[in-house]
Amino acid sequence: MPGLDGGVAIVTGCASGIGAATVRRLRADGAEVLGTDIDEAAGKALCEEVGARFAPQDVSDRPQWAEIVAQAVDCFGGLHILVNNAGIVSGASIAEVDDETWDRVIAVNLTGTMAGCRAAIPAMIESGRGSIINIASTTAIAPLPGDVGYSASKGGVRVLSKSVATWCAQQGHPIRCNTVIPGATETGILDAAEEATPGLKAAVAATSPMNRLADPAETAAAIAFLASDECPFMTGAELLIDGGALSIHPGF
Ligand SMILES: NC(=O)c1ccc[n+]([C@@H]2O[C@H](COP(=O)([O-])OP(=O)(O)OC[C@H]3O[C@@H](n4cnc5c(N)ncnc54)[C@H](O)[C@@H]3O)[C@@H](O)[C@H]2O)c1
């Protein structure tokens, strides 16, 4: 896609699922990619396979973000794309959630995304253009009663993205920031949820009128579009990749 060939991207949570599919897609479209993950073995293997670089990173470690951005710039000469994809679920309702569980899910999903945006923007200004894609979830619109922290963190990601997008635009910075909102997608996160709640995958697949889960490559295609030069007037936008799940009347 235009703008990806010669572009430089950071993709967090690259070891698995949507992150791995995004690294594959951006590489196929010609971008240089620095993939990061706390899972060093799987992240490294994926990146080696597709000719990307890998760096171990916990996205909630705020000071480490400066090193990650510097590494992308040093290796590839700039930074044009950031995909804040790393995420975790916490599996606790408002009655069950303890401080440690709440703090961790907010630190990874929301604070990690903020820290990524904050660190990337100066390098993108220096590089002449930037596209930030933050990964939320349909739970940011229709939250899970059983996961208050996950739902709240993803709701925060939606609003964070709009604030970043409009600030960059007002400042005249050539940086767009958009949100991808996946529905139920066939990845490790759902495998863990299926173990805890057998039958969950089929149940969430049935929430889409297409009656199936998304393939991570389908989500990666939307991320690649937002990363490209194909949509220069899109900023602060949200792309739902949910097979129509949130578009149908709940009674039908
Ligand atoms: N799979 C779904 O149904 C679904 C639906 C909506 C949104 N999402 C979102 O998509 C994103 C990707 O999730 P996925 O479904 O591919 O899950 P996944 O579990 O397959 O991948 C998540 C990756 O993030 C990494 N990670 C976790 N904590 C990290 C940290 N602190 N620092 C760096 N890396 C970390 C994991 O090691 C893993 O490789 C997440 O933000 C998730 O919330 C997924």
PDB file of C-alpha atoms in Angstrom, residues 29-243:
ATOM      1  CA  ASP A  29       3.582  -4.232   2.098  1.00  0.00           C
ATOM      2  CA  GLY A  30       7.234  -3.116   2.210  1.00  0.00           C
ATOM      3  CA  ALA A  31       7.615  -1.476   5.643  1.00  0.00           C
ATOM      4  CA  GLU A  32      10.582  -1.982   7.935  1.00  0.00           C
ATOM      5  CA  VAL A  33       9.262  -3.238  11.268  1.00  0.00           C
ATOM      6  CA  LEU A  34      10.497  -3.305  14.850  1.00  0.00           C
ATOM      7  CA  GLY A  35       8.308  -5.797  16.680  1.00  0.00           C
ATOM      8  CA  THR A  36       8.224  -5.820  20.472  1.00  0.00           C
ATOM      9  CA  ASP A  37       6.755  -8.156  23.077  1.00  0.00           C
ATOM     10  CA  ILE A  38       7.314  -9.473  26.598  1.00  0.00           C
ATOM     11  CA  ASP A  39       7.373 -12.964  25.044  1.00  0.00           C
ATOM     12  CA  GLU A  40      10.933 -12.835  23.786  1.00  0.00           C
ATOM     13  CA  ALA A  41      11.158 -16.316  22.247  1.00  0.00           C
ATOM     14  CA  ALA A  42       7.958 -16.144  20.188  1.00  0.00           C
ATOM     15  CA  GLY A  43       8.459 -12.473  19.260  1.00  0.00           C
ATOM     16  CA  LYS A  44      11.994 -13.066  18.048  1.00  0.00           C
ATOM     17  CA  ALA A  45      10.993 -16.152  16.044  1.00  0.00           C
ATOM     18  CA  LEU A  46       8.159 -14.331  14.267  1.00  0.00           C
ATOM     19  CA  CYS A  47      10.322 -11.299  13.481  1.00  0.00           C
ATOM     20  CA  GLU A  48      13.210 -13.407  12.183  1.00  0.00           C
ATOM     21  CA  GLU A  49      10.826 -15.333   9.949  1.00  0.00           C
ATOM     22  CA  VAL A  50       9.544 -12.207   8.195  1.00  0.00           C
ATOM     23  CA  GLY A  51      12.712 -10.078   8.211  1.00  0.00           C
ATOM     24  CA  ALA A  52      11.663  -7.714  10.987  1.00  0.00           C
ATOM     25  CA  ARG A  53      13.746  -6.661  13.997  1.00  0.00           C
ATOM     26  CA  PHE A  54      12.696  -7.614  17.505  1.00  0.00           C
ATOM     27  CA  ALA A  55      13.131  -5.918  20.888  1.00  0.00           C
ATOM     28  CA  PRO A  56      11.887  -7.227  24.226  1.00  0.00           C
ATOM     29  CA  GLN A  57       9.510  -4.693  25.766  1.00  0.00           C
ATOM     30  CA  ASP A  58       6.931  -4.408  28.503  1.00  0.00           C
ATOM     31  CA  VAL A  59       4.753  -1.582  27.156  1.00  0.00           C
ATOM     32  CA  SER A  60       3.818  -0.551  30.691  1.00  0.00           C
ATOM     33  CA  ASP A  61       7.469   0.328  31.389  1.00  0.00           C
ATOM     34  CA  ARG A  62       7.259   4.030  30.524  1.00  0.00           C
ATOM     35  CA  PRO A  63      10.994   4.901  30.543  1.00  0.00           C
ATOM     36  CA  GLN A  64      11.690   1.978  28.175  1.00  0.00           C
ATOM     37  CA  TRP A  65       9.597   3.587  25.443  1.00  0.00           C
ATOM     38  CA  ALA A  66      12.336   6.149  24.644  1.00  0.00           C
ATOM     39  CA  GLU A  67      14.796   3.285  24.027  1.00  0.00           C
ATOM     40  CA  ILE A  68      12.348   1.453  21.753  1.00  0.00           C
ATOM     41  CA  VAL A  69      11.716   4.532  19.609  1.00  0.00           C
ATOM     42  CA  ALA A  70      15.469   5.291  19.492  1.00  0.00           C
ATOM     43  CA  GLN A  71      16.127   1.718  18.379  1.00  0.00           C
ATOM     44  CA  ALA A  72      13.685   2.013  15.450  1.00  0.00           C
ATOM     45  CA  VAL A  73      15.193   5.343  14.399  1.00  0.00           C
ATOM     46  CA  ASP A  74      18.787   4.087  14.728  1.00  0.00           C
ATOM     47  CA  CYS A  75      18.080   0.862  12.793  1.00  0.00           C
ATOM     48  CA  PHE A  76      15.889   2.234  10.034  1.00  0.00           C
ATOM     49  CA  GLY A  77      16.477   6.004   9.934  1.00  0.00           C
ATOM     50  CA  GLY A  78      13.080   7.231  11.151  1.00  0.00           C
ATOM     51  CA  LEU A  79       9.656   6.305  12.498  1.00  0.00           C
ATOM     52  CA  HIS A  80       6.371   6.608  10.563  1.00  0.00           C
ATOM     53  CA  ILE A  81       3.967   4.020  12.024  1.00  0.00           C
ATOM     54  CA  LEU A  82       3.161   2.926  15.571  1.00  0.00           C
ATOM     55  CA  VAL A  83       0.700   0.109  16.261  1.00  0.00           C
ATOM     56  CA  ASN A  84      -0.162   0.031  19.979  1.00  0.00           C
ATOM     57  CA  ASN A  85      -1.471  -3.525  19.981  1.00  0.00           C
ATOM     58  CA  ALA A  86      -0.155  -5.279  23.131  1.00  0.00           C
ATOM     59  CA  GLY A  87      -3.017  -6.042  25.474  1.00  0.00           C
ATOM     60  CA  ILE A  88      -4.186  -8.300  28.277  1.00  0.00           C
ATOM     61  CA  VAL A  89      -7.512  -9.253  29.818  1.00  0.00           C
ATOM     62  CA  SER A  90      -8.085  -9.278  33.551  1.00  0.00           C
ATOM     63  CA  GLY A  91     -11.212 -11.415  33.965  1.00  0.00           C
ATOM     64  CA  ALA A  92     -12.605  -9.653  37.041  1.00  0.00           C
ATOM     65  CA  SER A  93     -15.955  -7.948  37.588  1.00  0.00           C
ATOM     66  CA  ILE A  94     -16.375  -4.816  39.717  1.00  0.00           C
ATOM     67  CA  ALA A  95     -17.127  -7.091  42.693  1.00  0.00           C
ATOM     68  CA  GLU A  96     -14.002  -9.188  42.224  1.00  0.00           C
ATOM     69  CA  VAL A  97     -11.324  -6.816  40.976  1.00  0.00           C
ATOM     70  CA  ASP A  98      -8.386  -6.178  43.312  1.00  0.00           C
ATOM     71  CA  ASP A  99      -6.016  -3.227  43.085  1.00  0.00           C
ATOM     72  CA  GLU A 100      -3.168  -5.224  41.562  1.00  0.00           C
ATOM     73  CA  THR A 101      -5.360  -6.655  38.796  1.00  0.00           C
ATOM     74  CA  TRP A 102      -6.873  -3.243  37.994  1.00  0.00           C
ATOM     75  CA  ASP A 103      -3.509  -1.476  38.013  1.00  0.00           C
ATOM     76  CA  ARG A 104      -1.924  -4.063  35.695  1.00  0.00           C
ATOM     77  CA  VAL A 105      -4.619  -4.049  33.024  1.00  0.00           C
ATOM     78  CA  ILE A 106      -4.747  -0.237  32.987  1.00  0.00           C
ATOM     79  CA  ALA A 107      -0.925  -0.049  32.949  1.00  0.00           C
ATOM     80  CA  VAL A 108      -0.593  -2.343  29.931  1.00  0.00           C
ATOM     81  CA  ASN A 109      -3.654  -1.476  27.843  1.00  0.00           C
ATOM     82  CA  LEU A 110      -4.104   2.237  28.535  1.00  0.00           C
ATOM     83  CA  THR A 111      -0.910   3.673  30.033  1.00  0.00           C
ATOM     84  CA  GLY A 112       1.206   1.604  27.632  1.00  0.00           C
ATOM     85  CA  THR A 113      -0.724   3.062  24.696  1.00  0.00           C
ATOM     86  CA  MET A 114      -0.341   6.622  26.015  1.00  0.00           C
ATOM     87  CA  ALA A 115       3.390   6.126  26.618  1.00  0.00           C
ATOM     88  CA  GLY A 116       3.826   4.767  23.086  1.00  0.00           C
ATOM     89  CA  CYS A 117       2.052   7.760  21.524  1.00  0.00           C
ATOM     90  CA  ARG A 118       4.030  10.217  23.667  1.00  0.00           C
ATOM     91  CA  ALA A 119       7.375   8.665  22.787  1.00  0.00           C
ATOM     92  CA  ALA A 120       6.647   8.242  19.070  1.00  0.00           C
ATOM     93  CA  ILE A 121       5.313  11.720  18.245  1.00  0.00           C
ATOM     94  CA  PRO A 122       8.654  13.632  18.355  1.00  0.00           C
ATOM     95  CA  ALA A 123      10.324  10.973  16.170  1.00  0.00           C
ATOM     96  CA  MET A 124       7.404  11.093  13.710  1.00  0.00           C
ATOM     97  CA  ILE A 125       7.631  14.898  13.522  1.00  0.00           C
ATOM     98  CA  GLU A 126      11.354  14.524  12.832  1.00  0.00           C
ATOM     99  CA  SER A 127      10.561  11.875  10.170  1.00  0.00           C
ATOM    100  CA  GLY A 128       8.067  14.165   8.404  1.00  0.00           C
ATOM    101  CA  ARG A 129       4.926  12.019   8.829  1.00  0.00           C
ATOM    102  CA  GLY A 130       3.281   9.583  11.194  1.00  0.00           C
ATOM    103  CA  SER A 131       0.320   7.256  11.613  1.00  0.00           C
ATOM    104  CA  ILE A 132      -0.564   5.868  15.037  1.00  0.00           C
ATOM    105  CA  ILE A 133      -3.028   2.995  15.247  1.00  0.00           C
ATOM    106  CA  ASN A 134      -4.329   2.073  18.682  1.00  0.00           C
ATOM    107  CA  ILE A 135      -6.130  -1.226  19.207  1.00  0.00           C
ATOM    108  CA  ALA A 136      -9.261  -0.988  21.336  1.00  0.00           C
ATOM    109  CA  SER A 137     -12.035  -3.619  21.447  1.00  0.00           C
ATOM    110  CA  THR A 138     -15.796  -3.873  21.014  1.00  0.00           C
ATOM    111  CA  THR A 139     -15.813  -4.071  24.824  1.00  0.00           C
ATOM    112  CA  ALA A 140     -15.049  -0.324  24.697  1.00  0.00           C
ATOM    113  CA  ILE A 141     -18.579   0.124  23.296  1.00  0.00           C
ATOM    114  CA  ALA A 142     -20.420  -2.858  24.776  1.00  0.00           C
ATOM    115  CA  PRO A 143     -18.442  -3.667  27.937  1.00  0.00           C
ATOM    116  CA  LEU A 144     -18.021  -7.048  29.599  1.00  0.00           C
ATOM    117  CA  PRO A 145     -19.722  -7.245  33.018  1.00  0.00           C
ATOM    118  CA  GLY A 146     -17.083  -9.842  33.939  1.00  0.00           C
ATOM    119  CA  ASP A 147     -14.054  -7.723  33.000  1.00  0.00           C
ATOM    120  CA  VAL A 148     -14.358  -4.177  34.279  1.00  0.00           C
ATOM    121  CA  GLY A 149     -10.654  -3.370  33.938  1.00  0.00           C
ATOM    122  CA  TYR A 150     -10.325  -4.586  30.351  1.00  0.00           C
ATOM    123  CA  SER A 151     -13.487  -2.797  29.242  1.00  0.00           C
ATOM    124  CA  ALA A 152     -12.520   0.454  30.978  1.00  0.00           C
ATOM    125  CA  SER A 153      -8.972   0.362  29.611  1.00  0.00           C
ATOM    126  CA  LYS A 154     -10.258  -0.087  26.063  1.00  0.00           C
ATOM    127  CA  GLY A 155     -12.806   2.703  26.521  1.00  0.00           C
ATOM    128  CA  GLY A 156      -9.869   4.859  27.576  1.00  0.00           C
ATOM    129  CA  VAL A 157      -7.934   3.901  24.439  1.00  0.00           C
ATOM    130  CA  ARG A 158     -10.777   5.186  22.215  1.00  0.00           C
ATOM    131  CA  VAL A 159     -10.803   8.627  23.840  1.00  0.00           C
ATOM    132  CA  LEU A 160      -7.010   8.789  24.171  1.00  0.00           C
ATOM    133  CA  SER A 161      -6.727   8.254  20.408  1.00  0.00           C
ATOM    134  CA  LYS A 162      -9.103  11.123  19.642  1.00  0.00           C
ATOM    135  CA  SER A 163      -7.219  13.457  21.986  1.00  0.00           C
ATOM    136  CA  VAL A 164      -3.885  12.554  20.391  1.00  0.00           C
ATOM    137  CA  ALA A 165      -5.376  12.890  16.884  1.00  0.00           C
ATOM    138  CA  THR A 166      -6.868  16.329  17.444  1.00  0.00           C
ATOM    139  CA  TRP A 167      -3.851  17.676  19.327  1.00  0.00           C
ATOM    140  CA  CYS A 168      -1.506  16.643  16.503  1.00  0.00           C
ATOM    141  CA  ALA A 169      -3.844  18.176  13.906  1.00  0.00           C
ATOM    142  CA  GLN A 170      -4.205  21.469  15.803  1.00  0.00           C
ATOM    143  CA  GLN A 171      -0.449  21.734  16.203  1.00  0.00           C
ATOM    144  CA  GLY A 172       0.000  21.212  12.458  1.00  0.00           C
ATOM    145  CA  HIS A 173       1.942  17.992  13.006  1.00  0.00           C
ATOM    146  CA  PRO A 174       1.693  15.583  10.044  1.00  0.00           C
ATOM    147  CA  ILE A 175       0.574  12.768  12.311  1.00  0.00           C
ATOM    148  CA  ARG A 176      -2.751  10.908  12.248  1.00  0.00           C
ATOM    149  CA  CYS A 177      -4.049   8.772  15.103  1.00  0.00           C
ATOM    150  CA  ASN A 178      -6.889   6.286  14.655  1.00  0.00           C
ATOM    151  CA  THR A 179      -8.432   3.369  16.520  1.00  0.00           C
ATOM    152  CA  VAL A 180      -9.134  -0.133  15.310  1.00  0.00           C
ATOM    153  CA  ILE A 181     -11.932  -1.845  17.214  1.00  0.00           C
ATOM    154  CA  PRO A 182     -11.742  -5.610  16.764  1.00  0.00           C
ATOM    155  CA  GLY A 183     -14.550  -7.938  17.674  1.00  0.00           C
ATOM    156  CA  ALA A 184     -13.934 -11.561  18.608  1.00  0.00           C
ATOM    157  CA  THR A 185     -10.774 -12.666  16.826  1.00  0.00           C
ATOM    158  CA  GLU A 186      -9.149 -16.105  16.723  1.00  0.00           C
ATOM    159  CA  THR A 187      -6.053 -15.417  18.899  1.00  0.00           C
ATOM    160  CA  GLY A 188      -4.340 -16.440  22.139  1.00  0.00           C
ATOM    161  CA  ILE A 189      -6.476 -14.064  24.194  1.00  0.00           C
ATOM    162  CA  LEU A 190      -9.607 -16.011  23.236  1.00  0.00           C
ATOM    163  CA  ASP A 191      -7.858 -19.356  23.822  1.00  0.00           C
ATOM    164  CA  ALA A 192      -7.211 -18.305  27.426  1.00  0.00           C
ATOM    165  CA  ALA A 193     -10.814 -17.150  27.802  1.00  0.00           C
ATOM    166  CA  GLU A 194     -12.091 -20.441  26.293  1.00  0.00           C
ATOM    167  CA  GLU A 195     -10.098 -22.404  28.875  1.00  0.00           C
ATOM    168  CA  ALA A 196     -11.735 -20.440  31.678  1.00  0.00           C
ATOM    169  CA  THR A 197     -15.187 -20.565  30.073  1.00  0.00           C
ATOM    170  CA  PRO A 198     -15.679 -23.547  27.730  1.00  0.00           C
ATOM    171  CA  GLY A 199     -17.988 -22.683  24.838  1.00  0.00           C
ATOM    172  CA  LEU A 200     -17.067 -18.999  24.955  1.00  0.00           C
ATOM    173  CA  LYS A 201     -15.566 -18.956  21.453  1.00  0.00           C
ATOM    174  CA  ALA A 202     -18.729 -20.325  19.863  1.00  0.00           C
ATOM    175  CA  ALA A 203     -20.837 -17.939  21.918  1.00  0.00           C
ATOM    176  CA  VAL A 204     -18.887 -14.855  20.849  1.00  0.00           C
ATOM    177  CA  ALA A 205     -18.764 -16.069  17.232  1.00  0.00           C
ATOM    178  CA  ALA A 206     -22.560 -16.200  17.326  1.00  0.00           C
ATOM    179  CA  THR A 207     -22.747 -12.510  18.303  1.00  0.00           C
ATOM    180  CA  SER A 208     -21.716 -11.682  14.720  1.00  0.00           C
ATOM    181  CA  PRO A 209     -24.377 -12.126  12.040  1.00  0.00           C
ATOM    182  CA  MET A 210     -21.535 -13.748  10.065  1.00  0.00           C
ATOM    183  CA  ASN A 211     -21.434 -16.340  12.863  1.00  0.00           C
ATOM    184  CA  ARG A 212     -17.668 -16.638  12.939  1.00  0.00           C
ATOM    185  CA  LEU A 213     -14.554 -15.235  14.573  1.00  0.00           C
ATOM    186  CA  ALA A 214     -12.253 -12.861  12.705  1.00  0.00           C
ATOM    187  CA  ASP A 215      -8.974 -14.088  11.306  1.00  0.00           C
ATOM    188  CA  PRO A 216      -6.203 -11.806  12.711  1.00  0.00           C
ATOM    189  CA  ALA A 217      -5.114 -11.100   9.115  1.00  0.00           C
ATOM    190  CA  GLU A 218      -8.479  -9.375   8.545  1.00  0.00           C
ATOM    191  CA  THR A 219      -7.757  -6.977  11.404  1.00  0.00           C
ATOM    192  CA  ALA A 220      -4.180  -6.484  10.172  1.00  0.00           C
ATOM    193  CA  ALA A 221      -5.558  -5.399   6.775  1.00  0.00           C
ATOM    194  CA  ALA A 222      -7.471  -2.534   8.430  1.00  0.00           C
ATOM    195  CA  ILE A 223      -4.364  -1.561  10.407  1.00  0.00           C
ATOM    196  CA  ALA A 224      -2.295  -1.513   7.192  1.00  0.00           C
ATOM    197  CA  PHE A 225      -4.909   0.729   5.530  1.00  0.00           C
ATOM    198  CA  LEU A 226      -4.774   3.252   8.401  1.00  0.00           C
ATOM    199  CA  ALA A 227      -0.961   3.106   8.359  1.00  0.00           C
ATOM    200  CA  SER A 228      -0.844   3.851   4.627  1.00  0.00           C
ATOM    201  CA  ASP A 229      -1.160   7.068   2.635  1.00  0.00           C
ATOM    202  CA  GLU A 230      -4.586   5.955   1.345  1.00  0.00           C
ATOM    203  CA  CYS A 231      -6.527   7.833   4.039  1.00  0.00           C
ATOM    204  CA  PRO A 232      -4.814  11.214   4.663  1.00  0.00           C
ATOM    205  CA  PHE A 233      -8.023  12.866   5.987  1.00  0.00           C
ATOM    206  CA  MET A 234      -8.741  10.086   8.492  1.00  0.00           C
ATOM    207  CA  THR A 235      -7.746  10.987  12.007  1.00  0.00           C
ATOM    208  CA  GLY A 236      -9.588  10.436  15.279  1.00  0.00           C
ATOM    209  CA  ALA A 237     -11.555   7.755  13.430  1.00  0.00           C
ATOM    210  CA  GLU A 238     -12.562   4.286  14.519  1.00  0.00           C
ATOM    211  CA  LEU A 239     -12.731   1.196  12.331  1.00  0.00           C
ATOM    212  CA  LEU A 240     -14.984  -1.593  13.609  1.00  0.00           C
ATOM    213  CA  ILE A 241     -13.746  -5.014  12.502  1.00  0.00           C
ATOM    214  CA  ASP A 242     -16.443  -7.077  14.189  1.00  0.00           C
ATOM    215  CA  GLY A 243     -18.361  -8.907  11.471  1.00  0.00           C
TER     216      GLY A 243
END
